[in-house]
Coordinates of C-alpha atoms in Angstrom, one line a residue:
M11 CA 13.6 26.3 41.6
S12 CA 13.0 28.2 38.4
A13 CA 14.7 30.9 36.5
V14 CA 13.1 34.0 34.9
R15 CA 14.8 34.9 31.7
P16 CA 13.9 37.4 28.9
R17 CA 13.7 36.1 25.3
R18 CA 15.6 38.0 22.6
R19 CA 15.0 38.0 18.9
P20 CA 18.0 36.7 16.9
R21 CA 19.8 39.4 14.9
C22 CA 20.6 39.4 11.2
S23 CA 22.9 42.3 10.4
P24 CA 21.9 44.2 7.2
S25 CA 25.6 44.7 6.4
H26 CA 25.7 41.0 5.3
L27 CA 23.0 41.4 2.7
G28 CA 24.5 40.7 -0.7
L29 CA 24.0 38.6 -3.7
R30 CA 26.8 36.2 -2.7
H31 CA 25.2 35.7 0.7
G32 CA 21.7 34.8 -0.6
L33 CA 21.8 31.4 1.0
A34 CA 23.0 32.8 4.3
L35 CA 20.2 35.3 4.2
W36 CA 17.6 32.6 3.6
L37 CA 18.8 30.5 6.5
C38 CA 18.9 33.6 8.6
S39 CA 15.3 34.3 7.7
L40 CA 14.3 30.8 8.6
A41 CA 15.9 31.3 12.0
L42 CA 13.9 34.5 12.4
L43 CA 10.7 32.7 11.6
A44 CA 11.5 29.9 14.0
A45 CA 12.8 32.1 16.8
P46 CA 10.5 33.1 19.6
T47 CA 9.3 36.7 19.6
W48 CA 8.3 37.5 23.2
A49 CA 8.4 41.3 22.7
R50 CA 9.5 42.2 26.2
A51 CA 7.6 39.5 28.1
Q52 CA 9.2 37.2 30.5
V53 CA 8.5 33.5 31.1
Q54 CA 9.6 31.0 33.7
L55 CA 12.2 28.5 32.6
L56 CA 11.8 25.4 34.8
R57 CA 15.0 23.3 34.8
E58 CA 15.1 21.8 38.4
A59 CA 13.0 18.7 39.0
Q60 CA 12.7 15.7 41.2
T61 CA 12.4 12.4 39.3
T62 CA 11.5 8.8 40.1
V63 CA 10.7 5.6 38.2
E64 CA 7.1 4.4 38.1
V65 CA 6.4 0.9 39.4
P66 CA 3.5 -0.6 37.4
G67 CA 0.3 -0.5 39.3
Q68 CA 1.7 1.8 42.1
P69 CA 1.7 5.6 42.6
P70 CA 5.0 7.3 42.2
D71 CA 7.3 7.0 45.3
W72 CA 8.5 10.6 45.7
G73 CA 10.3 9.7 48.9
R74 CA 12.9 8.0 46.7
A75 CA 13.0 10.8 44.1
Q76 CA 16.3 12.2 43.0
P77 CA 17.1 15.8 41.8
T78 CA 17.8 16.3 38.1
L79 CA 18.3 19.2 35.7
L80 CA 16.3 19.6 32.6
P81 CA 16.8 18.8 29.8
D82 CA 17.1 15.2 30.8
D83 CA 18.3 13.0 27.9
W84 CA 18.0 9.3 28.8
A85 CA 20.6 8.4 26.2
D86 CA 23.2 10.2 28.5
A87 CA 21.7 9.9 32.0
R88 CA 20.2 6.4 31.8
P89 CA 20.8 4.7 28.3
G90 CA 19.4 1.4 29.4
E91 CA 16.2 2.6 31.0
D92 CA 12.8 1.8 29.4
G93 CA 9.4 2.5 30.9
V94 CA 7.7 5.3 32.7
R95 CA 9.3 8.1 34.7
W96 CA 7.8 10.9 36.8
Y97 CA 9.2 14.5 37.0
R98 CA 8.1 16.9 39.7
L99 CA 8.6 20.6 39.2
S100 CA 7.6 23.6 41.3
L101 CA 5.6 26.5 39.9
A102 CA 5.5 30.0 41.4
P103 CA 2.4 30.9 43.5
R104 CA -0.5 32.4 41.7
P105 CA 0.0 36.1 41.2
P106 CA -2.5 38.5 42.8
A107 CA -5.6 39.1 40.7
T108 CA -5.1 42.4 38.9
G109 CA -6.7 43.9 35.8
D110 CA -3.8 42.9 33.6
A111 CA -3.2 39.5 35.0
P112 CA -3.8 36.7 32.4
A113 CA -6.6 34.4 33.0
L114 CA -4.9 31.6 31.1
Y115 CA -1.3 30.4 31.2
G116 CA 0.6 28.0 28.9
L117 CA 3.0 25.3 29.7
Y118 CA 5.4 24.7 26.8
V119 CA 7.4 21.5 26.4
E120 CA 9.8 21.5 23.4
R121 CA 10.5 17.7 23.6
A122 CA 8.9 14.9 25.4
C123 CA 9.8 11.5 24.0
S124 CA 7.7 9.5 23.5
V125 CA 4.4 10.5 25.3
L126 CA 3.6 12.9 28.1
Q127 CA 1.0 13.4 30.8
V128 CA 0.8 16.6 32.9
R129 CA -0.8 16.9 36.4
L130 CA -1.2 20.2 38.2
N131 CA -1.5 19.8 42.0
G132 CA -2.6 16.2 41.4
Q133 CA -5.2 17.0 38.8
L134 CA -4.7 15.7 35.2
I135 CA -4.7 18.6 32.7
H136 CA -3.0 17.0 29.7
S137 CA -2.6 13.6 28.1
G138 CA -0.5 13.2 25.0
G139 CA -1.6 9.7 24.0
R140 CA -1.3 6.0 24.7
F141 CA 1.3 4.8 27.3
T142 CA 0.9 1.1 26.2
E143 CA 1.9 -0.5 23.0
P144 CA 1.5 0.8 20.4
V145 CA 2.8 3.9 22.3
T146 CA 2.1 7.4 20.9
R147 CA 5.3 8.9 19.4
N148 CA 5.6 12.6 20.0
C149 CA 9.4 12.9 20.1
H150 CA 9.4 15.6 17.3
R151 CA 6.2 17.4 18.3
P152 CA 6.4 20.4 20.7
Q153 CA 3.5 20.4 23.1
L154 CA 1.5 23.3 24.7
V155 CA -0.7 22.7 27.7
A156 CA -3.3 25.3 28.7
V157 CA -3.3 26.1 32.4
P158 CA -6.3 28.2 33.7
A159 CA -5.2 30.8 36.3
A160 CA -8.0 29.5 38.6
M161 CA -6.2 26.2 39.0
L162 CA -3.1 27.8 40.4
M163 CA -2.8 28.1 44.2
P164 CA -1.5 31.2 45.9
E165 CA 0.8 29.3 48.3
G166 CA 2.7 27.4 45.6
N167 CA 2.0 24.7 42.9
R168 CA 3.2 21.2 42.1
L169 CA 3.6 20.2 38.5
D170 CA 4.0 16.4 37.9
L171 CA 5.0 15.2 34.4
R172 CA 4.6 11.5 33.6
L173 CA 6.8 10.4 30.7
R174 CA 6.9 7.1 28.7
G175 CA 10.2 6.6 26.9
Y176 CA 12.5 4.0 25.3
A177 CA 16.0 2.9 26.0
L178 CA 18.9 3.6 23.6
N179 CA 19.2 0.0 22.5
E180 CA 15.5 -0.2 21.5
V181 CA 15.6 2.6 18.9
S182 CA 17.5 3.0 15.7
S183 CA 18.1 6.8 16.2
R184 CA 19.2 8.6 19.3
Q185 CA 16.5 11.3 18.5
R186 CA 13.8 8.8 19.6
V187 CA 15.4 7.9 23.0
G188 CA 13.4 8.9 26.0
G189 CA 14.0 12.4 27.3
L190 CA 12.4 15.6 28.6
S191 CA 13.4 19.1 27.7
A192 CA 13.2 22.2 29.9
V193 CA 9.7 23.4 30.6
E194 CA 8.6 27.0 30.0
F195 CA 5.6 28.6 31.7
G196 CA 4.1 32.0 30.8
P197 CA 1.0 33.8 29.5
Y198 CA -0.9 31.6 27.1
D199 CA -1.0 34.1 24.2
L200 CA 2.8 34.4 24.1
M201 CA 3.4 30.7 24.6
S202 CA 0.8 29.9 21.9
A203 CA 2.6 32.1 19.4
H204 CA 5.9 30.5 20.2
H205 CA 4.4 27.0 20.0
E206 CA 2.8 27.7 16.6
R207 CA 6.1 28.9 15.1
R208 CA 7.9 25.8 16.4
L209 CA 5.0 23.5 15.3
V210 CA 5.2 24.8 11.8
F211 CA 8.8 23.7 11.3
A212 CA 8.5 20.6 13.5
T213 CA 5.4 18.9 12.1
R214 CA 3.4 21.0 9.7
A215 CA 6.1 21.8 7.1
P216 CA 7.3 18.2 7.1
E217 CA 3.7 17.0 6.6
V218 CA 3.2 19.3 3.6
L219 CA 6.6 18.4 2.1
S220 CA 5.9 14.7 2.7
G221 CA 2.7 14.9 0.8
A222 CA 4.3 16.9 -2.0
L223 CA 7.2 14.4 -2.3
L224 CA 4.8 11.5 -2.3
L225 CA 2.6 12.9 -5.1
M226 CA 5.5 14.1 -7.3
G227 CA 7.6 10.9 -6.6
S228 CA 4.7 8.7 -7.6
F229 CA 4.2 10.7 -10.8
M230 CA 7.9 10.5 -11.7
F231 CA 8.0 6.8 -10.9
V232 CA 5.2 6.1 -13.3
M233 CA 6.9 8.2 -16.0
G234 CA 10.2 6.3 -15.6
W235 CA 8.4 2.9 -15.4
F236 CA 6.7 3.4 -18.8
N237 CA 9.7 5.0 -20.4
R238 CA 12.6 2.6 -19.7
A239 CA 15.0 4.8 -21.6
Q240 CA 14.6 7.3 -18.8
S241 CA 14.7 4.8 -15.9
Y242 CA 16.5 7.3 -13.7
L243 CA 13.1 9.1 -13.4
A244 CA 11.6 6.0 -11.8
Y245 CA 14.5 5.7 -9.3
F246 CA 14.3 9.4 -8.4
G247 CA 10.6 9.0 -7.9
A248 CA 11.2 6.1 -5.6
L249 CA 13.8 8.2 -3.8
M250 CA 11.2 11.0 -3.3
V251 CA 8.6 8.5 -2.1
G252 CA 11.1 6.9 0.4
W253 CA 12.1 10.4 1.7
S254 CA 8.4 11.3 2.1
L255 CA 8.0 8.2 4.3
L256 CA 11.1 9.2 6.2
L257 CA 9.7 12.7 6.8
A258 CA 6.5 11.1 8.1
R259 CA 8.3 10.1 11.3
L260 CA 8.3 13.8 12.2
W261 CA 4.5 14.3 12.2
V262 CA 2.9 10.8 12.5
S263 CA 2.2 10.2 16.1
D264 CA 0.0 7.1 16.3
L265 CA 1.1 4.0 14.4
P266 CA -0.8 0.7 14.5
V267 CA 2.4 -1.2 15.3
S268 CA 4.7 -1.5 18.3
N269 CA 7.9 0.5 18.8
R270 CA 10.1 -2.4 17.8
V271 CA 8.3 -2.9 14.5
S272 CA 8.2 0.8 13.7
E273 CA 11.9 1.2 14.4
L274 CA 12.8 -1.8 12.2
L275 CA 10.7 -0.3 9.4
L276 CA 12.4 3.1 9.7
A277 CA 15.8 1.5 9.7
A278 CA 15.0 -0.7 6.7
L279 CA 13.6 2.3 4.9
M280 CA 17.2 3.7 4.7
A281 CA 18.3 0.7 2.6
F282 CA 15.5 1.4 0.2
I283 CA 16.4 5.1 0.0
T284 CA 20.0 4.2 -0.6
L285 CA 19.1 1.8 -3.4
A286 CA 17.0 4.5 -5.1
A287 CA 19.7 7.2 -4.6
V288 CA 22.6 5.1 -5.9
Q289 CA 20.6 3.8 -8.9
F290 CA 19.4 7.3 -9.8
L291 CA 22.9 8.7 -9.7
M292 CA 24.3 5.9 -11.8
R293 CA 21.5 5.9 -14.4
Y294 CA 21.6 9.7 -14.6
A295 CA 25.3 9.5 -15.3
G296 CA 24.5 7.0 -18.1
R297 CA 25.9 3.9 -16.4
R298 CA 24.0 0.6 -15.9
L299 CA 25.9 -1.9 -13.7
H300 CA 24.4 -5.4 -13.6
W301 CA 25.9 -6.3 -10.3
L302 CA 24.3 -3.2 -8.7
N303 CA 20.9 -4.4 -9.9
I304 CA 21.5 -7.5 -7.9
A305 CA 23.5 -6.3 -4.9
L306 CA 21.2 -3.4 -3.8
P307 CA 17.9 -5.3 -3.7
L308 CA 19.7 -8.1 -1.8
Q309 CA 21.0 -5.4 0.7
C310 CA 17.4 -4.3 1.2
L311 CA 16.5 -7.8 2.3
L312 CA 19.7 -8.4 4.3
M313 CA 19.5 -5.2 6.4
P314 CA 16.1 -6.0 8.1
A315 CA 17.2 -9.6 8.5
T316 CA 20.3 -8.7 10.4
L317 CA 18.3 -6.2 12.6
V318 CA 15.8 -8.9 13.5
A319 CA 18.6 -11.5 14.1
A320 CA 20.5 -9.0 16.3
G321 CA 17.5 -8.8 18.7
P322 CA 16.0 -5.8 20.4
G323 CA 19.0 -5.3 22.7
R324 CA 21.3 -4.4 19.9
L325 CA 19.1 -2.5 17.5
Y326 CA 20.8 0.9 17.9
T327 CA 24.3 -0.6 17.4
V328 CA 23.5 -2.7 14.4
A329 CA 21.4 0.0 12.8
G330 CA 24.2 2.6 13.4
A331 CA 26.7 0.3 11.6
W332 CA 24.3 -0.1 8.7
F333 CA 23.7 3.7 8.5
V334 CA 27.5 4.2 8.2
L335 CA 27.7 1.7 5.4
L336 CA 24.7 3.1 3.5
T337 CA 26.1 6.6 3.9
L338 CA 29.4 5.5 2.4
Q339 CA 27.5 4.0 -0.5
G340 CA 25.6 7.2 -1.2
L341 CA 28.8 9.3 -1.0
A342 CA 30.6 6.9 -3.4
A343 CA 27.7 7.2 -5.9
A344 CA 27.7 11.0 -5.5
V345 CA 31.4 11.3 -6.1
F346 CA 31.2 9.0 -9.2
Y347 CA 28.3 11.0 -10.6
L348 CA 30.2 14.3 -10.1
A349 CA 33.3 12.9 -11.7
E350 CA 31.4 11.7 -14.7
S351 CA 29.5 15.0 -15.1
W352 CA 32.8 16.9 -14.9
R353 CA 34.4 14.6 -17.5
Q354 CA 31.3 15.0 -19.8
R355 CA 31.0 18.8 -19.2
S356 CA 27.4 18.2 -18.2
R357 CA 25.2 21.3 -17.6
Q358 CA 23.7 19.4 -14.6
L359 CA 26.9 19.3 -12.7
W360 CA 26.5 22.4 -10.5
P361 CA 22.7 22.0 -9.7
M362 CA 23.3 18.4 -8.7
A363 CA 26.4 19.4 -6.8
A364 CA 24.4 21.9 -4.8
L365 CA 21.7 19.3 -4.1
L366 CA 24.2 16.7 -3.0
A367 CA 26.0 19.2 -0.8
T368 CA 22.6 20.1 0.8
V369 CA 21.8 16.5 1.5
V370 CA 25.4 15.8 2.9
V371 CA 25.2 18.9 5.2
S372 CA 21.7 17.9 6.4
L373 CA 22.8 14.3 7.1
A374 CA 25.9 15.7 8.9
V375 CA 23.7 17.9 11.1
E376 CA 21.4 15.0 11.9
S377 CA 24.4 12.8 12.7
A378 CA 25.9 15.5 14.9
A379 CA 22.5 15.9 16.7
Q380 CA 23.0 12.3 17.9
V381 CA 25.8 13.3 20.2
L382 CA 25.8 17.1 20.4
P383 CA 23.2 19.5 21.9
I384 CA 22.2 21.2 18.6
D385 CA 19.4 23.8 18.6
S386 CA 16.1 22.2 17.4
R387 CA 15.6 25.1 14.9
V388 CA 18.8 24.2 13.1
L389 CA 17.8 20.5 13.2
H390 CA 14.4 21.4 11.7
V391 CA 15.9 23.3 8.9
A392 CA 18.4 20.5 8.2
Q393 CA 15.5 18.0 8.0
L394 CA 13.5 20.2 5.6
L395 CA 16.2 21.3 3.1
P396 CA 16.8 18.0 1.4
A397 CA 13.0 17.7 0.7
L398 CA 12.9 21.1 -0.8
G399 CA 16.0 20.3 -2.9
F400 CA 14.3 17.1 -4.1
L401 CA 11.2 19.0 -5.1
V402 CA 13.2 21.5 -7.1
L403 CA 15.3 18.9 -8.8
G404 CA 12.1 16.8 -9.5
L405 CA 10.5 19.8 -11.2
R406 CA 13.6 20.4 -13.3
L407 CA 13.7 16.7 -14.3
V408 CA 10.1 16.8 -15.3
Q409 CA 10.7 20.0 -17.3
Q410 CA 13.6 18.4 -19.1
Y411 CA 11.6 15.3 -19.8
G412 CA 8.7 17.4 -21.1
R413 CA 11.0 19.4 -23.4
A414 CA 12.7 16.2 -24.8
F415 CA 9.3 14.6 -25.3
K416 CA 7.9 17.6 -27.1
T417 CA 11.0 17.8 -29.4
A418 CA 10.7 14.1 -30.3
E419 CA 7.0 14.5 -30.9
Q420 CA 7.6 17.5 -33.2
H421 CA 10.1 15.4 -35.2
R422 CA 7.7 12.6 -35.6
A423 CA 4.6 14.6 -36.1
E424 CA 4.9 15.3 -39.9
L425 CA 5.9 11.8 -40.8
E426 CA 3.1 10.3 -38.6
V427 CA 0.5 12.6 -40.2
R428 CA 1.5 11.6 -43.7
I429 CA 1.6 7.9 -42.9
R430 CA -1.7 8.1 -41.0
E431 CA -3.5 9.9 -43.8
A432 CA -2.2 7.4 -46.4
T433 CA -3.0 4.2 -44.4
A434 CA -6.1 5.1 -42.4
Q435 CA -8.6 4.5 -45.2
I436 CA -6.8 1.4 -46.4
E437 CA -6.8 0.0 -42.9
R438 CA -10.4 0.7 -42.4
N439 CA -11.4 -0.9 -45.6
F440 CA -9.2 -3.9 -45.1
A441 CA -10.4 -4.4 -41.6
Q442 CA -14.0 -4.3 -42.7
L443 CA -13.4 -6.7 -45.5
S444 CA -11.4 -9.1 -43.3
E445 CA -14.0 -9.2 -40.6
L446 CA -16.8 -9.8 -43.1
K447 CA -14.8 -12.5 -44.9
V448 CA -13.9 -14.3 -41.7
E449 CA -17.5 -14.2 -40.4
Q450 CA -18.8 -15.4 -43.8
V451 CA -16.3 -18.2 -44.1
T452 CA -16.7 -19.4 -40.5
D453 CA -20.4 -19.4 -40.6
R454 CA -20.4 -21.2 -44.0
E455 CA -18.0 -23.8 -42.7
R456 CA -20.0 -24.4 -39.6
K457 CA -23.2 -24.8 -41.5
R458 CA -21.5 -27.2 -44.0
I459 CA -20.1 -29.4 -41.2
A460 CA -23.5 -29.4 -39.4
A461 CA -25.3 -30.3 -42.7
D462 CA -22.8 -33.1 -43.4
L463 CA -23.3 -34.5 -39.9
H464 CA -27.0 -34.3 -40.1
D465 CA -27.5 -35.6 -43.6
D466 CA -24.8 -38.3 -43.7
L467 CA -24.0 -39.5 -40.2
G468 CA -27.4 -38.7 -38.9
A469 CA -29.2 -40.6 -41.6
K470 CA -27.0 -43.6 -41.1
L471 CA -27.5 -43.6 -37.4
L472 CA -31.2 -43.3 -37.8
T473 CA -31.2 -46.3 -40.1
I474 CA -29.3 -48.3 -37.5
V475 CA -31.8 -47.3 -34.9
H476 CA -34.8 -48.5 -36.9
T477 CA -33.3 -51.6 -38.6
S478 CA -31.0 -53.2 -36.1
D479 CA -32.3 -56.3 -34.4
N480 CA -29.8 -55.9 -31.6
E481 CA -31.2 -53.8 -28.8
R482 CA -27.8 -52.9 -27.5
I483 CA -26.6 -51.6 -30.9
S484 CA -29.9 -49.8 -31.4
Q485 CA -29.5 -48.1 -28.1
L486 CA -25.9 -47.1 -28.8
A487 CA -27.0 -45.7 -32.2
R488 CA -29.8 -43.8 -30.5
E489 CA -27.4 -42.2 -28.0
A490 CA -24.9 -41.4 -30.8
L491 CA -27.7 -39.8 -32.7
E492 CA -28.6 -37.6 -29.7
E493 CA -25.0 -36.5 -29.3
M494 CA -24.7 -35.8 -33.0
R495 CA -27.8 -33.6 -32.9
L496 CA -26.4 -31.8 -29.8
S497 CA -23.1 -31.2 -31.7
V498 CA -25.0 -29.9 -34.7
R499 CA -26.9 -27.5 -32.5
G500 CA -23.6 -26.2 -31.1
L501 CA -22.2 -25.7 -34.6
T502 CA -25.1 -23.8 -35.9
G503 CA -24.6 -21.3 -33.0
K504 CA -28.3 -20.6 -32.5
P505 CA -29.1 -19.5 -29.0
V506 CA -31.7 -21.3 -27.0
R507 CA -34.3 -19.8 -24.6
L508 CA -33.5 -20.9 -21.1
T509 CA -37.1 -22.0 -20.5
D510 CA -36.9 -24.3 -23.6
A511 CA -33.5 -25.6 -22.4
L512 CA -35.0 -26.4 -19.0
G513 CA -37.9 -28.2 -20.7
D514 CA -35.6 -30.3 -22.8
W515 CA -33.4 -31.2 -19.9
R516 CA -36.4 -32.1 -17.7
A517 CA -37.9 -34.3 -20.4
E518 CA -34.6 -36.2 -21.0
V519 CA -33.7 -36.6 -17.3
V520 CA -37.1 -37.7 -16.1
S521 CA -37.4 -40.1 -19.1
R522 CA -34.0 -41.7 -18.6
L523 CA -34.5 -42.1 -14.8
A524 CA -37.9 -43.6 -15.3
Q525 CA -36.6 -46.1 -17.8
S526 CA -34.0 -47.2 -15.2
G527 CA -36.5 -47.6 -12.4
I528 CA -35.3 -44.5 -10.5
Q529 CA -37.8 -42.0 -9.2
G530 CA -36.9 -38.6 -10.5
E531 CA -37.9 -35.2 -9.1
W532 CA -37.4 -32.0 -11.0
S533 CA -37.8 -28.4 -9.8
A534 CA -37.1 -25.2 -11.8
P535 CA -38.3 -21.6 -11.8
H536 CA -41.5 -20.6 -13.5
D537 CA -41.2 -19.6 -17.2
E538 CA -42.0 -15.9 -16.4
D539 CA -39.0 -15.9 -14.0
V540 CA -36.6 -17.0 -16.7
P541 CA -36.4 -14.4 -19.4
Q542 CA -32.8 -15.2 -20.5
T543 CA -31.6 -16.7 -23.7
L544 CA -28.8 -19.3 -23.3
S545 CA -25.9 -19.4 -25.8
S546 CA -25.6 -22.5 -27.9
R547 CA -22.2 -23.3 -26.4
A548 CA -23.5 -23.1 -22.8
Y549 CA -26.5 -25.2 -23.8
V550 CA -24.4 -28.0 -25.3
Q551 CA -21.9 -28.1 -22.5
T552 CA -24.5 -28.0 -19.8
T553 CA -26.5 -30.8 -21.5
R554 CA -23.4 -33.0 -21.6
I555 CA -22.7 -32.4 -18.0
L556 CA -26.3 -33.3 -17.1
R557 CA -26.2 -36.4 -19.2
E558 CA -22.9 -37.5 -17.7
A559 CA -24.3 -37.0 -14.2
V560 CA -27.5 -38.9 -14.9
S561 CA -25.5 -41.7 -16.6
N562 CA -23.4 -42.0 -13.5
I563 CA -26.5 -42.3 -11.3
I564 CA -28.0 -45.0 -13.5
K565 CA -24.8 -47.0 -14.0
H566 CA -23.0 -46.7 -10.7
S567 CA -25.0 -45.2 -7.8
G568 CA -27.6 -47.9 -7.2
A569 CA -30.0 -45.1 -6.2
S570 CA -33.7 -45.3 -6.0
Q571 CA -34.4 -41.6 -6.1
C572 CA -32.8 -38.6 -7.8
T573 CA -33.6 -34.9 -7.4
V574 CA -32.6 -32.2 -9.8
R575 CA -33.0 -28.6 -8.7
C576 CA -32.5 -25.6 -11.1
T577 CA -32.2 -22.1 -9.5
L578 CA -31.2 -18.5 -10.5
A579 CA -29.4 -16.7 -7.7
S580 CA -27.0 -13.8 -7.5
G581 CA -26.6 -13.7 -11.3
D582 CA -25.7 -17.4 -11.4
F583 CA -27.5 -20.4 -12.8
Q584 CA -27.2 -23.3 -10.4
L585 CA -28.0 -26.9 -11.1
V586 CA -28.0 -29.4 -8.2
I587 CA -28.2 -33.2 -8.9
Q588 CA -28.6 -35.4 -5.8
D589 CA -29.2 -39.1 -5.4
N590 CA -29.6 -41.5 -2.5
G591 CA -27.2 -44.1 -3.8
K592 CA -24.2 -45.7 -2.3
G593 CA -21.8 -42.8 -3.1
I594 CA -18.3 -42.9 -4.5
P595 CA -16.2 -45.6 -3.0
L596 CA -13.1 -45.0 -0.8
E597 CA -10.9 -46.8 -3.3
L598 CA -10.6 -43.5 -5.3
D599 CA -8.4 -42.2 -2.4
G600 CA -10.6 -39.2 -1.8
R601 CA -10.3 -37.9 -5.4
L602 CA -13.9 -37.4 -6.5
D603 CA -12.8 -36.4 -10.0
K604 CA -10.8 -39.6 -10.6
G605 CA -13.6 -41.7 -12.1
H606 CA -17.1 -41.9 -13.5
G607 CA -16.4 -38.9 -15.9
M608 CA -16.1 -36.4 -13.1
A609 CA -13.0 -34.9 -14.6
S610 CA -14.8 -34.2 -17.9
M611 CA -17.7 -32.6 -16.1
K612 CA -15.4 -30.3 -14.2
G613 CA -13.5 -29.5 -17.3
R614 CA -16.6 -28.5 -19.2
A615 CA -17.8 -26.3 -16.3
K616 CA -14.3 -24.6 -16.3
Q617 CA -14.6 -23.9 -20.0
L618 CA -17.8 -22.0 -19.2
Q619 CA -16.0 -20.1 -16.5
G620 CA -18.1 -21.9 -13.9
Q621 CA -17.5 -24.7 -11.5
C622 CA -18.7 -28.2 -10.8
L623 CA -18.5 -29.4 -7.2
V624 CA -18.9 -33.1 -6.2
E625 CA -19.9 -34.1 -2.7
S626 CA -20.1 -37.7 -1.8
G627 CA -19.5 -40.3 0.8
P628 CA -19.9 -44.1 0.9
G629 CA -23.6 -44.8 1.9
Y630 CA -24.6 -41.1 1.7
G631 CA -25.2 -40.6 -2.0
T632 CA -23.7 -38.1 -4.3
V633 CA -24.5 -34.4 -4.8
I634 CA -23.2 -32.6 -8.0
R635 CA -23.4 -28.7 -7.9
L636 CA -23.0 -26.9 -11.2
T637 CA -22.7 -23.1 -11.1
L638 CA -22.6 -21.0 -14.3
P639 CA -22.3 -17.1 -14.5
L640 CA -25.4 -16.0 -16.4
E641 CA -24.0 -12.7 -17.5
R642 CA -21.3 -14.5 -19.6
H643 CA -23.6 -16.9 -21.4
T644 CA -27.1 -15.3 -21.6
T645 CA -28.9 -12.3 -22.9
S646 CA -32.2 -10.9 -21.9
A647 CA -35.1 -12.1 -24.0

């Protein structure tokens, strides 16, 4: 039923302490920290269980349960199984109530993949998360369940564990296949201390290292991006960011995506990490290969495409083949870098060799954990060591970059100071003179052109207006004169009060509509509600848009009524012109900007960074909506 076994502290012999064995001592110390320290306490190790598959919507059928020994790894016992499975274990009867009897016990589960529920004597005492997609993923998180002594029965206790897991072919790593470790039961204080030590290495240390890698990697990526001569910094930063995301799988439990999507993303992440690692080693060795710049990004696209094409039933097989290929690529790049460093007698040879060896050993341990029962403490250390190595190397690279940058700055400092002192005053004076000259010449030229138009062309047009016997010619001259005056106003650059502009527009629109026998209605805000001053450019363009719209109504719409509404809303000036005419005909094939000057109206609105919308239908009239951003073309009066 259960075994009672004392826990022993791992031993590290002092005779092995020496300078040459520093690394061994450090690893031994990590093992000490991760090892359980039970003093002389004893706990129950529960290994024998009855197990049965859950049928959706039905309680577990314990009559068909089969005996099994924990740990139960689905990859070995039932590689094709996916779903929910129940485990029933027996706990010893509640001990007699004595003065030293604990009031609270702890149930410790080293691994429950992916999510676990615990029932004691039919009563739910723990739920690890969601059992439906997206399923909570606690494969790497040890769990501790508090069990009050009052819930234990003196005649014996029944412990039911409900586990949701995935089949081997639905994951990209064997570590995330469904499975349940042996269960330990003992006093809560002792179990809690054991759980805290394991939790530090299983989730909290990866979480801290993941954040550190993300911050430093982002910083280094930005440094390398803006300093293309040191592009290896950008690739190493990308490698650190990718590794931080890979570490996140150890501590992130709840993802907003399904298991298939998350597994595809994790597998595809390895292609990105390989790209960053290979390019970093090549660039750090001083080699830039054009074909690698093309092949590696294409590989990052090809890998997820093949995983999707293979289907969910072959994810593990295809991902495993890709992992072997990516590992060979990384090893080839590492060997090339070490050979180049040896040939160049680089001082970075041995630090990089140590880091690469650490990564290789860690990957070997993780690969071995796919098929061998490796202690979780060894696996935790193997997962953390590369991140520590990346942080150390990152700090070293940043330090080297800082030193090189400081040296270059010192070499340029004296020359820059001399040049700066000699040219600063000249540049300031020249800039001031140039700006003043340009402003004076531009303003003078605008005024000259405006005066020429007003004095020469304006006088001639005015003569035609008053002397011509032909009403058509007189009307055309009058319209040309108005356009000329509008252009002159734009050239002079004098701003116009928005209230004055609204008055001018109202007088012109109402007058033109009345002359054509069209009833015109005008609505605009009160003068006190319009404090802005409109730029001359915006005034001229808006006037031309309004004239074009009114001309279209007069010439083409056949309308008897026209309404013009001016509003100020949400920082925009809006002008709406609506008639009750026949609308734009269907012959324009639905393109309302094809005729009647619509394109020019929209073009002028676009020049003002606004928009002009036209809504029309045969027999329903036409609506033109002009919207201009006030903050770009006005100032407060």
